[in-house]
């Protein structure tokens, strides 16, 4: 069974962010990443969520707005890995996939393309 503290999970998210190539992270603009315990009640199995305006949709009007928000949800991630008999390594992989998936939304890549790329 996979057990992990909030601090350990936050560390995995941080490590996943560190693995994003610098040429991409330099392009990220006005976005913050958070670890949350649980997703919204209407989406209990959601592993991550991007909220904001993708870079591809920003125009001259985009100024003085709050940062986009990427949330990575600890509860559903750990439950998924437990259900599938996974270990810590599976959690590491799921966190990385989730982080990449949500950052891709920031760059304007949709779910269909992400599924094609293996980040669904």
PDB file of C-alpha atoms in Angstrom:
ATOM      1  CA  UNK A   1       0.000   0.000   0.000  1.00  0.00           C
ATOM      2  CA  UNK A   2       1.190   3.495  -0.825  1.00  0.00           C
ATOM      3  CA  UNK A   3       1.448   5.854   2.125  1.00  0.00           C
ATOM      4  CA  UNK A   4       2.902   9.320   1.794  1.00  0.00           C
ATOM      5  CA  UNK A   5       2.944  12.505   3.811  1.00  0.00           C
ATOM      6  CA  UNK A   6       1.859  15.818   2.356  1.00  0.00           C
ATOM      7  CA  UNK A   7       5.479  16.967   2.524  1.00  0.00           C
ATOM      8  CA  UNK A   8       6.668  13.925   0.541  1.00  0.00           C
ATOM      9  CA  UNK A   9       3.973  14.452  -2.083  1.00  0.00           C
ATOM     10  CA  UNK A  10       4.833  18.145  -2.411  1.00  0.00           C
ATOM     11  CA  UNK A  11       8.449  17.085  -2.920  1.00  0.00           C
ATOM     12  CA  UNK A  12       7.396  14.823  -5.805  1.00  0.00           C
ATOM     13  CA  UNK A  13       5.527  17.708  -7.434  1.00  0.00           C
ATOM     14  CA  UNK A  14       8.580  19.927  -7.013  1.00  0.00           C
ATOM     15  CA  UNK A  15      10.829  17.250  -8.530  1.00  0.00           C
ATOM     16  CA  UNK A  16       8.437  16.842 -11.470  1.00  0.00           C
ATOM     17  CA  UNK A  17       8.570  20.595 -12.064  1.00  0.00           C
ATOM     18  CA  UNK A  18      12.371  20.489 -11.923  1.00  0.00           C
ATOM     19  CA  UNK A  19      12.364  17.883 -14.729  1.00  0.00           C
ATOM     20  CA  UNK A  20      10.526  20.212 -17.113  1.00  0.00           C
ATOM     21  CA  UNK A  21      13.110  21.394 -19.651  1.00  0.00           C
ATOM     22  CA  UNK A  22      14.374  24.933 -18.898  1.00  0.00           C
ATOM     23  CA  UNK A  23      13.513  26.076 -22.408  1.00  0.00           C
ATOM     24  CA  UNK A  24       9.856  25.394 -21.555  1.00  0.00           C
ATOM     25  CA  UNK A  25       9.844  26.749 -18.011  1.00  0.00           C
ATOM     26  CA  UNK A  26      11.292  30.027 -19.318  1.00  0.00           C
ATOM     27  CA  UNK A  27       8.189  30.358 -21.499  1.00  0.00           C
ATOM     28  CA  UNK A  28       5.744  29.765 -18.647  1.00  0.00           C
ATOM     29  CA  UNK A  29       4.155  33.037 -17.663  1.00  0.00           C
ATOM     30  CA  UNK A  30       1.963  34.030 -14.741  1.00  0.00           C
ATOM     31  CA  UNK A  31       1.220  30.525 -13.477  1.00  0.00           C
ATOM     32  CA  UNK A  32       1.405  29.048  -9.974  1.00  0.00           C
ATOM     33  CA  UNK A  33       1.415  25.374  -8.971  1.00  0.00           C
ATOM     34  CA  UNK A  34      -0.308  24.128  -5.825  1.00  0.00           C
ATOM     35  CA  UNK A  35      -0.739  20.789  -4.090  1.00  0.00           C
ATOM     36  CA  UNK A  36      -4.258  20.245  -2.773  1.00  0.00           C
ATOM     37  CA  UNK A  37      -5.571  17.354  -0.710  1.00  0.00           C
ATOM     38  CA  UNK A  38      -8.735  16.776  -2.746  1.00  0.00           C
ATOM     39  CA  UNK A  39     -10.289  18.010  -5.999  1.00  0.00           C
ATOM     40  CA  UNK A  40     -13.701  19.688  -6.262  1.00  0.00           C
ATOM     41  CA  UNK A  41     -16.519  17.472  -4.966  1.00  0.00           C
ATOM     42  CA  UNK A  42     -18.003  17.078  -8.452  1.00  0.00           C
ATOM     43  CA  UNK A  43     -14.741  15.534  -9.770  1.00  0.00           C
ATOM     44  CA  UNK A  44     -13.480  13.228  -6.995  1.00  0.00           C
ATOM     45  CA  UNK A  45     -11.074  11.270  -9.236  1.00  0.00           C
ATOM     46  CA  UNK A  46      -9.389  14.315 -10.789  1.00  0.00           C
ATOM     47  CA  UNK A  47      -5.593  14.159 -10.423  1.00  0.00           C
ATOM     48  CA  UNK A  48      -4.864  17.704 -11.567  1.00  0.00           C
ATOM     49  CA  UNK A  49      -6.529  20.851 -12.834  1.00  0.00           C
ATOM     50  CA  UNK A  50      -5.417  23.854 -14.880  1.00  0.00           C
ATOM     51  CA  UNK A  51      -7.396  27.052 -14.365  1.00  0.00           C
ATOM     52  CA  UNK A  52      -6.522  30.095 -16.383  1.00  0.00           C
ATOM     53  CA  UNK A  53      -5.940  31.467 -19.848  1.00  0.00           C
ATOM     54  CA  UNK A  54      -3.567  29.390 -21.980  1.00  0.00           C
ATOM     55  CA  UNK A  55      -0.628  31.222 -23.518  1.00  0.00           C
ATOM     56  CA  UNK A  56      -2.098  30.593 -26.977  1.00  0.00           C
ATOM     57  CA  UNK A  57      -5.257  32.550 -26.078  1.00  0.00           C
ATOM     58  CA  UNK A  58      -3.668  35.586 -24.455  1.00  0.00           C
ATOM     59  CA  UNK A  59      -3.791  38.848 -26.299  1.00  0.00           C
ATOM     60  CA  UNK A  60      -3.313  42.547 -25.704  1.00  0.00           C
ATOM     61  CA  UNK A  61      -6.108  42.444 -23.137  1.00  0.00           C
ATOM     62  CA  UNK A  62      -4.105  40.097 -20.904  1.00  0.00           C
ATOM     63  CA  UNK A  63      -2.679  42.324 -18.188  1.00  0.00           C
ATOM     64  CA  UNK A  64      -3.097  42.695 -14.462  1.00  0.00           C
ATOM     65  CA  UNK A  65      -4.771  39.314 -14.016  1.00  0.00           C
ATOM     66  CA  UNK A  66      -4.235  36.809 -11.240  1.00  0.00           C
ATOM     67  CA  UNK A  67      -1.850  33.956 -12.088  1.00  0.00           C
ATOM     68  CA  UNK A  68      -3.140  30.836 -13.769  1.00  0.00           C
ATOM     69  CA  UNK A  69      -3.439  28.011 -11.280  1.00  0.00           C
ATOM     70  CA  UNK A  70      -2.295  24.411 -11.583  1.00  0.00           C
ATOM     71  CA  UNK A  71      -3.537  22.132  -8.813  1.00  0.00           C
ATOM     72  CA  UNK A  72      -2.200  18.625  -8.235  1.00  0.00           C
ATOM     73  CA  UNK A  73      -4.438  16.510  -6.005  1.00  0.00           C
ATOM     74  CA  UNK A  74      -2.806  14.195  -3.504  1.00  0.00           C
ATOM     75  CA  UNK A  75      -5.824  12.134  -2.410  1.00  0.00           C
ATOM     76  CA  UNK A  76      -6.952  10.810  -5.792  1.00  0.00           C
ATOM     77  CA  UNK A  77      -3.372  10.213  -6.918  1.00  0.00           C
ATOM     78  CA  UNK A  78      -2.597   8.029  -3.916  1.00  0.00           C
ATOM     79  CA  UNK A  79      -5.950   6.217  -4.149  1.00  0.00           C
ATOM     80  CA  UNK A  80      -5.358   5.448  -7.836  1.00  0.00           C
ATOM     81  CA  UNK A  81      -1.939   4.008  -7.108  1.00  0.00           C
ATOM     82  CA  UNK A  82      -3.293   1.930  -4.201  1.00  0.00           C
ATOM     83  CA  UNK A  83      -6.144   0.530  -6.334  1.00  0.00           C
ATOM     84  CA  UNK A  84      -3.687  -0.526  -8.996  1.00  0.00           C
ATOM     85  CA  UNK A  85      -1.326  -2.119  -6.476  1.00  0.00           C
ATOM     86  CA  UNK A  86       1.318   0.476  -7.196  1.00  0.00           C
ATOM     87  CA  UNK A  87       4.257   1.570  -5.139  1.00  0.00           C
ATOM     88  CA  UNK A  88       6.084   4.841  -4.550  1.00  0.00           C
ATOM     89  CA  UNK A  89       7.524   4.688  -8.077  1.00  0.00           C
ATOM     90  CA  UNK A  90       4.012   4.603  -9.509  1.00  0.00           C
ATOM     91  CA  UNK A  91       3.138   7.715  -7.497  1.00  0.00           C
ATOM     92  CA  UNK A  92       6.256   9.436  -8.886  1.00  0.00           C
ATOM     93  CA  UNK A  93       5.157   8.543 -12.435  1.00  0.00           C
ATOM     94  CA  UNK A  94       1.546   9.654 -11.904  1.00  0.00           C
ATOM     95  CA  UNK A  95       2.662  12.971 -10.401  1.00  0.00           C
ATOM     96  CA  UNK A  96       5.001  13.607 -13.322  1.00  0.00           C
ATOM     97  CA  UNK A  97       2.300  12.769 -15.873  1.00  0.00           C
ATOM     98  CA  UNK A  98      -0.158  15.059 -14.068  1.00  0.00           C
ATOM     99  CA  UNK A  99       2.299  17.961 -13.846  1.00  0.00           C
ATOM    100  CA  UNK A 100       3.229  17.675 -17.532  1.00  0.00           C
ATOM    101  CA  UNK A 101      -0.452  17.354 -18.480  1.00  0.00           C
ATOM    102  CA  UNK A 102      -1.464  20.523 -16.632  1.00  0.00           C
ATOM    103  CA  UNK A 103       1.537  22.533 -17.851  1.00  0.00           C
ATOM    104  CA  UNK A 104       0.648  21.464 -21.387  1.00  0.00           C
ATOM    105  CA  UNK A 105      -2.790  23.041 -20.876  1.00  0.00           C
ATOM    106  CA  UNK A 106      -0.986  26.268 -19.924  1.00  0.00           C
ATOM    107  CA  UNK A 107       0.689  26.067 -23.356  1.00  0.00           C
ATOM    108  CA  UNK A 108      -2.679  25.509 -25.044  1.00  0.00           C
ATOM    109  CA  UNK A 109      -2.447  21.765 -25.692  1.00  0.00           C
ATOM    110  CA  UNK A 110      -5.837  20.052 -25.383  1.00  0.00           C
ATOM    111  CA  UNK A 111      -6.748  16.730 -23.768  1.00  0.00           C
ATOM    112  CA  UNK A 112      -7.075  14.877 -27.066  1.00  0.00           C
ATOM    113  CA  UNK A 113      -3.513  15.719 -28.107  1.00  0.00           C
ATOM    114  CA  UNK A 114      -2.223  14.908 -24.612  1.00  0.00           C
ATOM    115  CA  UNK A 115      -3.858  11.481 -24.773  1.00  0.00           C
ATOM    116  CA  UNK A 116      -2.192  10.912 -28.147  1.00  0.00           C
ATOM    117  CA  UNK A 117       1.159  11.789 -26.545  1.00  0.00           C
ATOM    118  CA  UNK A 118       0.596   9.449 -23.582  1.00  0.00           C
ATOM    119  CA  UNK A 119      -0.156  12.139 -21.006  1.00  0.00           C
ATOM    120  CA  UNK A 120      -3.892  11.492 -20.750  1.00  0.00           C
TER     121      UNK A 120
END
